[in-house]
């Protein structure tokens, strides 16, 4: 790819000087005598500008941004969240380092908060109702930052109010299999309270699964084995190490979908149609409350009943039993019960997104989006402020070049600070609903940098296949933090790699689920998306996520002392994401490699081959799928050849635009809004959630498992056939999009 950029740079230099549209940036005096008339349209990525941006991204400024952003708790729609809206606006409107424009968009969305008057409680009571033990209602104030009115007590957002009471049962991670296991062991679940640990399945799924067995209430805690590599004593946890203190509790949203719960598929403007909250779906069916492992230990280590299976044991220093009820020689009476009092309230609140825009010089109607959420559970130093600290530094460096007149991108750049992500990606989803048409027509790619640093070992990227090449190009040219002397790319490949049939050994790019604000962009809008961060050495920790995630211990000092002292990993992420952003916004041809989808389709096809005989037994022809994959591969290969041929000549601006539109629109062709009617927003036929065990196209895989589970009912096989046809139609459409536009 290197030659492409060099050639483009020379063409651009000659051109722009003559037109004088952009002062300075190409103003390196070399052979600028006769500019071509359509010159500015040939402008390509300027490597000098790229280098300047890389140099100017400053670790210490990122650190100062983080200190400011995480100074106080900033739960969605809180006064401090609103103050940060103003901070972002101010930065993006700064006369020296701001952008062309900045504005807020506000939505009225349904959030869930614990009651201040009636705190949520978890008590052990005896047969007369006397309270024998109470779980903490807030985390221990270890550093002076865990107290105060702005620290929201631990709660399960959107869990319904209620005061269930019953004997305690341990249900491992609360998965469907876990409840089946309890049923097999004849543990009575009806009217019980189950204690679950985080992990395995989503937060809300624990309550959904439990309710099916008549469970009355659910507790959830973080086991030290899953988060602290077993460490659990106060002197081996934060502030003495990065481990979670015993009183730490993970907060979180228990809403099953994403977006504002009352306005699915509609922007949550004040006048919008709203569901009645009683008719809204996706909330946990029964009360659920999170607790710390200090309290979970008291409950779990006193449980009676059979010994839980080996895989259910954890790091609390005792044998975990299943229950129901307490053991005879423990600290509670055997008939002691657990009472869970949840008093959460649903509230309509105004939540803001902040948008900062740099107008493109050549293609202002093509948008490269870069975003992160702003809201946190408490101080949110890591989540999300490590990402916002990077976002602010990147926008400062680009804004400064812009204000000096040194640079203006080819395409428009839209920076975004999303509101209320923690409640379910609400701000970003409402944005995609409000600007659905415009974004589908004009958005080139979405870059998400939420938690920018989980740990200091390696880059971690998730995205769709076309973004692989631009991320690799960026990562190859930036040094990894530390003394290895390796590039970010060469360091990355040591930790996460795969063997590609096309390239040999390469770093592995993960797939996009729904863990952050990229979800509506890829799944609902079909915009090529990615999520970029620095992360763990998995040989050194098995922590499910960084230990203080969503707790009141996720503070500036935690990042400064343990997560990234010196902020060099933050700088590495800023440079990688910044380089990707510049390449996407400034390259003459969009640096998205569509033929990298061929490898994914091949692997999906290979996995589907295992189903071929069964499909054909049910009169479902497999041939069209094979043909469709082959057509895509052929179309992608010749498409790339056409780009190479164009480069050999002087590409005509309209030809360039035509190619770029095909590159941009490819991802959209995989959408089918009718493919998964039961899944809100998911319409990308390659990346919808796969629950089936066959690693193929998700709709096909899921329908096939359903057919198996229902004893091969004809209706289930009809759905298999429908899903196969959906994939074939999408691949045919994708191939057609890549073919020369005159080939109708
Ligand atoms: Zn986040």
XYZ file of C-alpha atoms and ligand atoms in Angstrom:
745
model
C 0.000 0.000 0.000
C 2.917 2.318 0.513
C 3.283 3.227 -3.172
C -0.346 4.318 -3.290
C 0.158 6.937 -0.650
C 3.377 8.257 -2.159
C 1.831 8.644 -5.591
C -1.274 10.235 -4.147
C 0.785 12.652 -2.108
C 2.642 13.934 -5.146
C -0.521 14.403 -7.167
C -2.134 16.223 -4.278
C 0.856 18.504 -3.762
C 0.890 19.713 -7.326
C -2.799 20.244 -7.320
C -3.519 22.056 -4.137
C -0.817 24.612 -4.330
C -2.271 25.904 -7.568
C -5.789 26.091 -6.274
C -4.779 27.500 -2.966
C -7.691 25.846 -1.224
C -5.599 24.541 1.559
C -2.725 26.653 2.642
C 0.463 25.179 3.924
C -0.191 21.551 4.157
C 1.020 20.569 0.750
C 3.129 23.703 0.505
C 6.374 21.870 0.207
C 8.028 23.595 -2.769
C 8.469 20.898 -5.370
C 7.415 20.976 -8.984
C 4.185 22.837 -8.429
C 4.238 24.651 -11.718
C 1.210 23.387 -13.637
C -1.681 22.225 -11.524
C -4.280 20.040 -13.172
C -7.728 21.649 -13.314
C -9.528 19.066 -11.160
C -6.593 18.983 -8.833
C -8.126 19.261 -5.393
C -10.248 16.210 -6.067
C -7.043 14.166 -6.434
C -5.770 15.076 -2.989
C -4.611 12.032 -1.063
C -3.440 11.260 2.454
C -0.502 13.511 3.313
C 2.126 11.489 5.151
C 3.708 14.648 6.584
C 0.436 15.628 8.229
C 0.008 12.100 9.491
C 3.472 12.238 11.020
C 2.768 15.634 12.614
C -0.427 14.324 14.187
C 1.377 11.242 15.497
C 4.064 13.429 17.073
C 1.685 15.914 18.617
C -0.551 13.406 20.404
C 0.678 14.009 23.919
C 0.548 11.453 26.741
C 0.602 14.102 29.453
C -2.307 16.012 27.952
C -4.290 12.768 27.818
C -3.476 12.312 31.505
C -4.693 15.838 32.302
C -7.883 15.254 30.295
C -8.491 12.097 32.284
C -7.956 13.849 35.590
C -10.585 16.458 34.673
C -13.085 14.000 33.175
C -12.955 11.630 36.149
C -12.762 14.256 38.888
C -16.358 13.645 39.931
C -18.964 10.952 39.366
C -20.879 11.624 36.148
C -23.789 9.245 35.889
C -25.925 9.848 32.778
C -27.963 13.098 33.011
C -26.418 14.062 36.395
C -25.266 17.677 36.867
C -21.636 16.626 36.307
C -22.602 14.789 33.097
C -24.191 18.059 31.940
C -21.038 19.961 32.985
C -18.988 17.621 30.823
C -21.313 18.379 27.895
C -20.266 22.023 28.347
C -16.598 21.039 28.648
C -16.770 19.178 25.329
C -18.579 22.050 23.640
C -16.008 24.487 24.953
C -13.090 22.385 23.720
C -14.651 21.898 20.302
C -15.498 25.591 20.011
C -12.050 26.779 21.113
C -10.740 29.461 18.721
C -7.248 27.925 18.678
C -7.872 24.208 18.776
C -11.600 23.757 18.116
C -13.442 22.252 15.185
C -15.617 23.930 12.512
C -18.719 23.538 14.638
C -20.036 21.795 17.717
C -23.549 21.245 18.983
C -25.637 19.107 21.261
C -28.656 16.980 20.470
C -30.947 16.092 23.322
C -33.232 13.102 23.757
C -35.818 12.341 26.412
C -35.036 8.797 27.440
C -36.138 6.266 30.033
C -33.479 5.608 32.673
C -33.626 3.670 35.948
C -32.297 4.805 39.332
C -32.346 3.484 42.886
C -34.581 5.339 45.311
C -32.750 7.799 47.557
C -35.400 7.557 50.275
C -35.629 3.777 50.304
C -32.208 2.255 49.630
C -32.098 -1.231 48.139
C -31.331 -3.849 50.794
C -30.292 -7.469 51.054
C -30.873 -9.066 54.484
C -30.767 -12.494 56.028
C -33.811 -12.928 58.276
C -34.906 -15.655 60.670
C -38.307 -17.302 60.846
C -39.728 -14.405 62.899
C -38.490 -11.873 60.378
C -35.662 -10.507 62.556
C -32.694 -9.271 60.523
C -29.589 -11.373 61.230
C -27.264 -9.909 58.626
C -27.370 -7.071 56.116
C -25.261 -6.604 53.020
C -23.517 -3.247 52.635
C -25.603 -0.584 50.903
C -22.548 1.169 49.527
C -18.914 0.392 48.903
C -16.336 0.973 51.624
C -14.862 4.471 51.431
C -11.279 3.375 50.905
C -9.776 6.398 49.108
C -12.252 9.121 50.061
C -13.902 8.882 46.639
C -16.402 6.117 47.392
C -18.629 8.292 49.598
C -20.706 11.349 48.871
C -24.118 12.027 47.388
C -22.997 11.652 43.760
C -21.824 8.062 44.147
C -24.844 6.063 43.064
C -25.272 3.007 45.311
C -24.832 -0.334 43.581
C -28.005 -1.412 41.745
C -29.242 -3.289 38.723
C -30.605 -0.664 36.334
C -34.118 -1.506 35.043
C -34.599 -4.269 37.635
C -38.231 -3.996 38.795
C -39.038 -2.983 42.378
C -40.099 -5.724 44.759
C -39.294 -7.338 48.102
C -39.020 -11.070 47.468
C -37.920 -13.380 50.283
C -36.992 -17.033 50.231
C -34.370 -19.672 50.911
C -31.050 -19.044 49.168
C -29.798 -21.203 46.280
C -26.449 -20.885 44.487
C -26.983 -20.870 40.708
C -23.422 -20.382 39.394
C -23.607 -17.875 36.490
C -27.367 -18.109 36.077
C -27.218 -19.593 32.582
C -29.914 -21.893 31.200
C -27.578 -24.863 31.682
C -26.952 -23.835 35.303
C -30.672 -23.862 36.087
C -31.066 -27.192 34.283
C -28.272 -28.575 36.456
C -30.048 -27.370 39.627
C -33.257 -28.955 38.418
C -31.397 -32.195 37.760
C -30.057 -32.069 41.319
C -33.663 -31.582 42.537
C -32.859 -28.244 44.179
C -36.156 -26.439 44.784
C -36.093 -23.165 42.866
C -39.712 -22.071 43.196
C -39.911 -18.935 45.420
C -36.195 -19.048 46.167
C -33.594 -16.298 46.016
C -30.691 -17.326 43.809
C -27.150 -16.072 44.182
C -25.272 -15.888 40.885
C -21.824 -14.706 39.908
C -21.068 -12.326 37.052
C -19.910 -13.828 33.783
C -21.041 -16.519 31.380
C -24.278 -14.858 30.306
C -25.414 -11.233 30.145
C -26.598 -9.451 33.281
C -30.288 -9.421 32.394
C -30.240 -13.040 31.207
C -29.622 -14.219 34.786
C -33.008 -12.872 35.899
C -34.767 -14.014 32.723
C -33.459 -17.571 33.139
C -34.208 -17.631 36.878
C -37.786 -16.428 36.447
C -38.563 -19.406 34.199
C -38.026 -21.658 37.244
C -40.209 -19.633 39.587
C -37.279 -17.936 41.325
C -38.459 -14.867 43.252
C -35.307 -12.737 43.316
C -31.699 -12.764 42.146
C -28.418 -11.615 43.666
C -25.269 -11.231 41.600
C -21.679 -10.766 42.755
C -18.177 -10.756 41.297
C -16.121 -13.761 42.367
C -12.444 -13.008 43.180
C -11.482 -16.007 41.066
C -13.074 -14.380 38.013
C -11.767 -10.853 38.541
C -8.767 -10.795 40.909
C -6.924 -13.960 39.900
C -8.037 -15.211 43.295
C -6.869 -12.270 45.422
C -9.466 -11.159 47.941
C -7.870 -9.624 51.037
C -8.099 -5.872 51.605
C -4.291 -5.513 51.651
C -3.913 -7.194 48.258
C -6.617 -5.167 46.517
C -6.973 -1.490 45.462
C -5.385 0.877 46.577
C -2.578 -1.660 47.114
C -2.981 -3.268 43.682
C -5.323 -3.084 40.689
C -7.579 -5.803 42.234
C -11.199 -5.224 43.227
C -11.680 -4.519 46.965
C -14.031 -6.876 48.833
C -16.822 -4.282 48.987
C -16.646 -3.430 45.261
C -19.850 -3.974 43.288
C -20.303 -3.977 39.518
C -23.263 -1.806 38.540
C -24.790 -2.143 35.115
C -27.794 -2.115 32.856
C -30.013 -5.185 32.922
C -32.014 -4.068 29.882
C -31.942 -6.782 27.242
C -31.951 -4.573 24.140
C -30.228 -1.311 23.331
C -31.589 2.180 22.649
C -34.253 4.060 24.601
C -36.644 1.390 25.935
C -39.785 3.410 25.104
C -38.997 4.489 21.532
C -37.609 1.532 19.579
C -36.771 2.567 15.985
C -37.793 6.182 16.677
C -35.635 9.046 17.951
C -36.650 9.879 21.531
C -37.654 13.482 20.848
C -40.052 14.980 23.416
C -42.990 14.719 20.994
C -42.223 11.170 19.873
C -44.620 8.278 20.316
C -43.686 6.380 23.473
C -44.617 2.925 24.667
C -46.225 2.809 28.060
C -43.441 1.570 30.346
C -45.704 -1.351 31.314
C -45.702 -2.416 27.666
C -41.983 -1.934 27.129
C -40.062 -5.179 26.852
C -36.558 -6.242 27.753
C -36.582 -5.443 31.483
C -35.688 -8.152 34.032
C -38.883 -9.995 35.040
C -37.941 -10.233 38.753
C -35.987 -8.062 41.234
C -32.216 -8.409 41.045
C -29.502 -6.708 43.091
C -25.700 -6.812 42.842
C -23.527 -7.227 45.975
C -19.792 -7.321 46.764
C -17.844 -10.545 47.280
C -17.314 -9.645 50.925
C -21.069 -10.069 51.470
C -21.409 -12.902 48.952
C -18.854 -14.807 51.029
C -21.045 -14.607 54.147
C -24.027 -15.916 52.202
C -22.325 -18.517 50.040
C -19.964 -19.959 52.633
C -22.916 -20.651 54.919
C -25.095 -22.370 52.332
C -26.247 -25.931 52.944
C -27.294 -28.612 50.498
C -25.138 -30.595 48.114
C -21.643 -29.551 47.117
C -21.810 -27.524 43.878
C -20.027 -28.960 40.793
C -16.285 -28.307 40.467
C -16.773 -25.705 37.724
C -19.065 -23.716 40.015
C -16.473 -23.301 42.786
C -14.727 -19.955 43.182
C -12.262 -17.935 45.197
C -14.127 -17.179 48.430
C -12.119 -19.659 50.440
C -14.866 -22.194 51.173
C -16.746 -25.000 49.452
C -19.721 -23.646 47.526
C -22.901 -25.620 48.210
C -26.121 -25.435 46.207
C -28.627 -24.829 48.990
C -31.515 -24.305 49.346
C -31.095 -22.685 52.738
C -28.202 -22.486 55.154
C -26.060 -25.278 56.574
C -26.615 -26.590 60.091
C -23.228 -25.660 61.519
C -23.018 -22.186 59.995
C -23.731 -18.715 61.394
C -27.387 -18.648 60.277
C -30.307 -20.849 61.262
C -31.028 -23.514 58.645
C -34.438 -22.007 57.899
C -33.016 -18.492 57.581
C -34.125 -16.734 54.416
C -32.807 -13.936 52.260
C -34.890 -10.831 51.749
C -34.128 -8.654 48.733
C -35.662 -5.161 48.705
C -35.363 -3.353 45.395
C -36.849 0.136 45.057
C -35.569 1.197 41.635
C -37.569 3.818 39.725
C -37.958 4.468 36.022
C -37.528 8.126 35.075
C -37.707 10.095 31.831
C -34.557 12.220 31.636
C -32.934 14.505 29.089
C -29.660 13.103 27.824
C -27.328 14.896 25.409
C -25.000 13.836 22.660
C -22.283 16.315 21.705
C -21.199 16.444 18.069
C -18.060 18.163 16.792
C -17.647 18.558 13.049
C -14.764 19.186 10.676
C -16.068 19.954 7.197
C -14.437 17.963 4.424
C -12.609 19.970 1.725
C -13.406 17.725 -1.218
C -16.206 15.396 -0.133
C -18.021 17.230 2.672
C -20.959 14.853 2.172
C -18.943 11.827 3.232
C -18.638 11.351 6.994
C -16.049 9.521 9.022
C -17.449 9.171 12.540
C -15.409 8.813 15.711
C -17.186 8.442 19.042
C -17.284 7.409 22.652
C -19.811 7.703 25.441
C -19.423 10.293 28.159
C -21.557 8.926 31.004
C -20.105 6.663 33.666
C -21.463 4.682 36.617
C -19.340 6.514 39.182
C -16.107 8.431 38.415
C -15.635 6.268 35.359
C -11.934 6.950 34.972
C -11.358 3.833 32.889
C -14.902 3.457 31.560
C -15.387 5.667 29.577
C -12.953 8.484 30.397
C -9.801 6.746 29.108
C -11.568 6.858 25.735
C -12.808 10.449 26.067
C -9.349 11.624 27.215
C -7.973 10.226 23.945
C -10.878 11.672 21.933
C -10.211 15.169 23.330
C -6.480 14.972 22.604
C -7.063 13.773 19.062
C -9.642 16.485 18.376
C -7.268 19.096 19.888
C -4.403 18.115 17.584
C -6.614 18.011 14.484
C -8.449 21.185 15.547
C -5.153 23.036 15.942
C -4.032 22.075 12.422
C -7.444 23.103 11.142
C -7.433 26.510 12.859
C -3.904 27.217 11.656
C -5.031 26.483 8.119
C -2.466 23.715 7.836
C -4.942 20.984 7.093
C -8.499 20.196 6.205
C -9.580 16.609 5.577
C -10.857 15.373 2.239
C -14.041 14.015 3.898
C -15.945 15.387 6.878
C -15.074 14.137 10.343
C -17.771 13.879 13.002
C -16.614 13.508 16.599
C -19.304 12.345 18.995
C -19.715 12.154 22.759
C -22.688 9.890 23.389
C -25.018 10.150 26.390
C -26.486 7.337 28.506
C -24.460 4.504 26.999
C -24.288 2.695 30.298
C -28.064 2.271 30.314
C -28.010 0.554 26.924
C -26.143 2.487 24.182
C -28.964 5.014 24.286
C -27.419 8.234 22.904
C -25.735 6.548 19.949
C -28.814 4.486 19.105
C -31.108 7.547 19.200
C -28.598 9.326 16.926
C -28.726 6.486 14.381
C -32.518 6.585 14.501
C -32.723 10.350 14.039
C -30.177 10.506 11.206
C -30.887 7.101 9.705
C -31.184 8.184 6.062
C -28.341 10.657 6.074
C -25.985 8.199 7.723
C -26.953 5.358 5.400
C -26.281 7.598 2.418
C -23.120 9.295 3.631
C -21.292 7.562 6.502
C -18.071 5.925 5.449
C -17.057 4.281 8.742
C -17.479 4.502 12.503
C -14.519 4.364 14.894
C -15.358 3.642 18.542
C -12.835 4.139 21.330
C -14.643 3.506 24.623
C -12.294 2.138 27.306
C -9.041 2.950 25.521
C -6.794 1.109 27.976
C -7.765 -2.087 29.793
C -4.084 -2.953 30.321
C -0.672 -2.322 28.765
C 0.160 -5.443 26.811
C -1.204 -5.122 23.301
C -3.555 -3.499 20.839
C -6.994 -5.129 20.565
C -9.287 -4.351 17.653
C -12.769 -5.534 16.861
C -14.398 -4.723 13.547
C -15.769 -5.958 10.261
C -13.297 -7.389 7.723
C -12.960 -4.294 5.458
C -11.343 -2.301 8.301
C -8.551 -4.833 8.841
C -6.228 -3.377 6.210
C -6.439 0.229 7.410
C -5.844 -0.800 11.016
C -2.858 -2.920 9.962
C -1.389 -0.030 7.914
C -1.709 2.272 10.920
C -0.365 -0.253 13.451
C 2.699 -1.058 11.356
C 3.920 2.528 11.467
C 3.575 3.259 15.180
C 5.948 2.088 17.905
C 4.497 -0.019 20.680
C 4.851 1.450 24.164
C 7.664 0.018 26.250
C 11.187 -0.937 25.334
C 10.572 -3.764 22.869
C 11.338 -1.604 19.848
C 8.477 -3.360 18.046
C 5.733 -1.699 16.070
C 2.223 -1.906 17.513
C 1.496 -4.432 14.763
C 4.469 -6.690 15.555
C 3.690 -6.537 19.245
C -0.014 -7.273 18.614
C 0.710 -10.391 16.548
C 2.573 -11.860 19.542
C -0.615 -11.818 21.609
C -3.537 -12.268 19.235
C -2.987 -13.902 15.886
C -4.528 -16.210 13.353
C -3.414 -17.929 10.238
C -5.022 -16.290 7.229
C -5.379 -18.207 3.976
C -4.509 -14.984 2.146
C -1.844 -13.299 4.283
C -0.358 -16.022 6.504
C 0.049 -15.116 10.172
C -1.721 -11.831 11.020
C -3.070 -10.210 14.191
C -6.638 -11.322 14.737
C -9.372 -8.711 14.545
C -12.337 -9.667 16.731
C -16.001 -9.430 15.802
C -18.410 -6.735 17.009
C -21.097 -7.714 19.496
C -23.110 -5.058 21.322
C -20.687 -4.056 24.077
C -20.444 -0.391 23.149
C -21.788 2.344 20.863
C -20.625 0.724 17.619
C -23.605 -1.669 17.878
C -26.294 0.504 16.234
C -23.817 1.616 13.544
C -22.938 -1.878 12.398
C -26.066 -3.869 13.218
C -28.788 -1.323 12.455
C -27.145 0.871 9.808
C -24.552 -1.399 8.173
C -21.712 1.091 8.569
C -18.240 -0.470 8.630
C -17.245 -0.119 12.284
C -14.409 -0.828 14.657
C -13.535 -0.651 18.339
C -9.926 0.068 19.351
C -8.205 -0.402 22.730
C -5.047 -1.528 24.499
C -5.490 -4.659 26.561
C -4.187 -7.587 28.634
C -1.540 -10.188 28.398
C -3.856 -13.144 28.836
C -1.011 -15.295 30.139
C -0.714 -12.933 33.109
C -4.340 -12.503 34.149
C -7.618 -14.297 33.673
C -9.622 -11.287 34.940
C -12.987 -11.169 33.163
C -12.462 -7.429 32.697
C -10.337 -4.850 34.534
C -11.202 -5.478 38.201
C -12.800 -2.164 39.236
C -15.170 -2.093 36.238
C -18.408 -0.193 37.034
C -17.440 0.280 40.701
C -16.619 3.350 42.800
C -12.955 2.276 42.689
C -12.614 3.105 38.970
C -10.824 6.397 39.660
C -8.025 8.564 38.236
C -5.465 7.161 40.695
C -6.395 3.642 39.649
C -5.454 4.465 36.056
C -2.460 6.621 36.973
C -0.936 4.103 39.389
C -1.937 0.708 38.059
C -3.534 0.717 34.638
C -1.221 2.915 32.597
C 1.420 4.855 34.555
C 2.974 7.314 32.088
C -0.049 7.012 29.789
C 1.990 5.485 26.984
C -0.737 2.945 26.159
C -3.226 5.808 25.950
C -0.872 7.544 23.536
C -0.534 4.329 21.492
C -4.311 4.086 21.163
C -4.583 7.798 20.298
C -1.990 7.320 17.551
C -3.562 4.145 16.179
C -7.111 5.496 16.188
C -5.848 8.880 14.916
C -3.966 7.277 12.061
C -6.995 5.181 11.114
C -9.186 8.297 11.259
C -6.823 10.303 9.021
C -6.447 7.462 6.546
C -10.222 7.088 6.301
C -10.838 10.802 5.974
C -7.920 11.769 3.704
C -7.125 8.850 1.408
C -8.143 9.317 -2.200
C -9.566 5.794 -2.309
C -11.202 4.675 0.922
C -8.774 2.301 2.637
C -11.418 -0.391 3.118
C -10.468 -3.728 1.617
C -13.676 -5.430 0.528
C -11.931 -8.621 -0.525
C -11.119 -9.263 3.141
C -14.775 -10.254 3.425
C -14.030 -13.214 1.129
C -12.078 -14.976 3.872
C -14.988 -14.649 6.324
C -17.508 -15.878 3.777
C -15.276 -18.845 2.919
C -15.005 -19.864 6.554
C -18.778 -19.508 7.054
C -19.321 -21.591 3.914
C -16.904 -24.265 5.100
C -18.704 -24.537 8.428
C -22.048 -24.736 6.592
C -20.710 -27.639 4.496
C -21.215 -29.809 7.603
C -24.944 -29.194 7.281
C -25.090 -29.852 3.557
C -26.330 -33.468 3.678
C -29.003 -32.672 6.239
C -30.156 -29.636 4.261
C -30.413 -31.671 1.099
C -32.374 -34.371 2.944
C -34.896 -31.617 3.649
C -34.897 -30.575 -0.021
C -32.923 -27.399 0.646
C -30.423 -26.855 -2.120
C -26.932 -25.895 -0.941
C -25.653 -24.999 -4.414
C -26.911 -21.385 -4.496
C -24.894 -20.585 -1.356
C -21.696 -21.942 -2.894
C -22.354 -19.980 -6.086
C -23.092 -16.781 -4.159
C -19.834 -16.986 -2.181
C -17.894 -17.632 -5.389
C -19.591 -14.675 -7.071
C -18.641 -12.421 -4.183
C -15.021 -13.571 -4.271
C -14.829 -12.985 -8.016
C -16.464 -9.570 -7.794
C -14.190 -8.464 -4.935
C -11.032 -9.577 -6.731
C -11.875 -7.798 -9.962
C -13.016 -4.741 -8.011
C -9.565 -4.490 -6.397
C -7.975 -4.933 -9.824
C -10.016 -2.019 -11.148
C -8.723 0.190 -8.334
C -5.135 -0.855 -9.128
C -5.678 -0.065 -12.820
C -7.101 3.341 -11.962
C -3.986 4.093 -9.922
C -1.805 3.354 -12.941
C -3.410 6.235 -14.784
C -4.627 9.549 -13.390
C -7.921 8.636 -11.762
C -10.822 10.793 -12.834
C -12.609 12.300 -9.777
C -15.924 10.784 -10.794
C -14.350 7.356 -11.167
C -12.802 7.756 -7.727
C -16.125 8.740 -6.254
C -17.847 5.802 -7.943
C -15.327 3.332 -6.486
C -15.549 4.962 -3.056
C -19.327 4.706 -3.074
C -19.045 0.999 -3.820
C -16.558 0.638 -0.954
C -18.801 2.567 1.416
C -22.011 0.801 0.435
C -20.746 -2.763 0.516
C -21.453 -3.145 4.248
C -25.049 -1.913 3.725
C -25.746 -4.709 1.261
C -25.544 -7.249 4.090
C -28.554 -5.710 5.848
C -31.956 -7.320 5.767
C -34.448 -5.710 8.115
C -36.720 -8.759 7.960
C -34.043 -11.348 8.657
C -34.333 -11.439 12.452
C -37.784 -10.129 13.387
C -37.346 -11.131 17.051
C -34.030 -9.239 17.399
C -34.366 -5.489 17.859
C -32.053 -3.547 15.473
C -30.026 -6.540 14.348
C -30.233 -6.716 10.584
C -26.664 -7.470 9.411
C -26.942 -11.028 8.134
C -23.278 -11.779 8.833
C -22.927 -10.359 12.358
C -26.257 -10.851 14.129
C -25.910 -12.809 17.388
C -25.216 -16.470 16.799
C -26.617 -18.886 19.372
C -26.319 -22.012 17.240
C -23.158 -24.078 17.600
C -22.196 -24.196 13.907
C -19.802 -21.285 13.199
C -21.539 -20.164 10.039
C -23.957 -17.398 8.979
C -25.788 -16.598 12.226
C -29.340 -16.847 10.879
C -28.611 -20.210 9.285
C -26.813 -21.491 12.373
C -29.603 -20.416 14.729
C -32.377 -21.790 12.520
C -30.533 -25.078 12.164
C -30.165 -25.465 15.972
C -33.827 -24.647 16.338
C -34.695 -27.382 13.824
C -32.563 -29.826 15.782
C -34.023 -28.795 19.150
C -37.616 -29.011 17.968
C -37.224 -32.555 16.656
C -36.956 -31.435 13.027
C -40.384 -29.905 12.636
C -41.256 -28.846 9.065
C -41.779 -25.217 10.149
C -38.298 -25.121 11.654
C -36.804 -26.442 8.418
C -38.760 -23.856 6.469
C -36.980 -21.223 8.572
C -33.629 -22.850 7.757
C -34.471 -22.493 4.088
C -35.615 -18.887 4.555
C -32.364 -18.031 6.344
C -30.307 -19.667 3.617
C -32.153 -17.623 1.000
C -31.576 -14.433 3.001
C -27.825 -15.093 2.991
C -27.777 -15.969 -0.706
C -29.709 -12.806 -1.590
C -27.373 -10.664 0.539
C -24.228 -12.145 -1.025
C -25.654 -11.790 -4.528
C -26.474 -8.176 -3.706
C -23.000 -7.571 -2.311
C -21.362 -9.013 -5.423
C -23.632 -6.883 -7.613
C -22.628 -3.751 -5.685
C -18.956 -4.433 -6.398
C -19.333 -5.172 -10.102
C -18.773 -2.360 -12.645
C -21.773 -0.073 -12.269
C -22.686 -0.376 -15.941
C -23.261 -4.151 -15.480
C -26.890 -4.146 -14.474
Zn -17.935 2.265 28.310
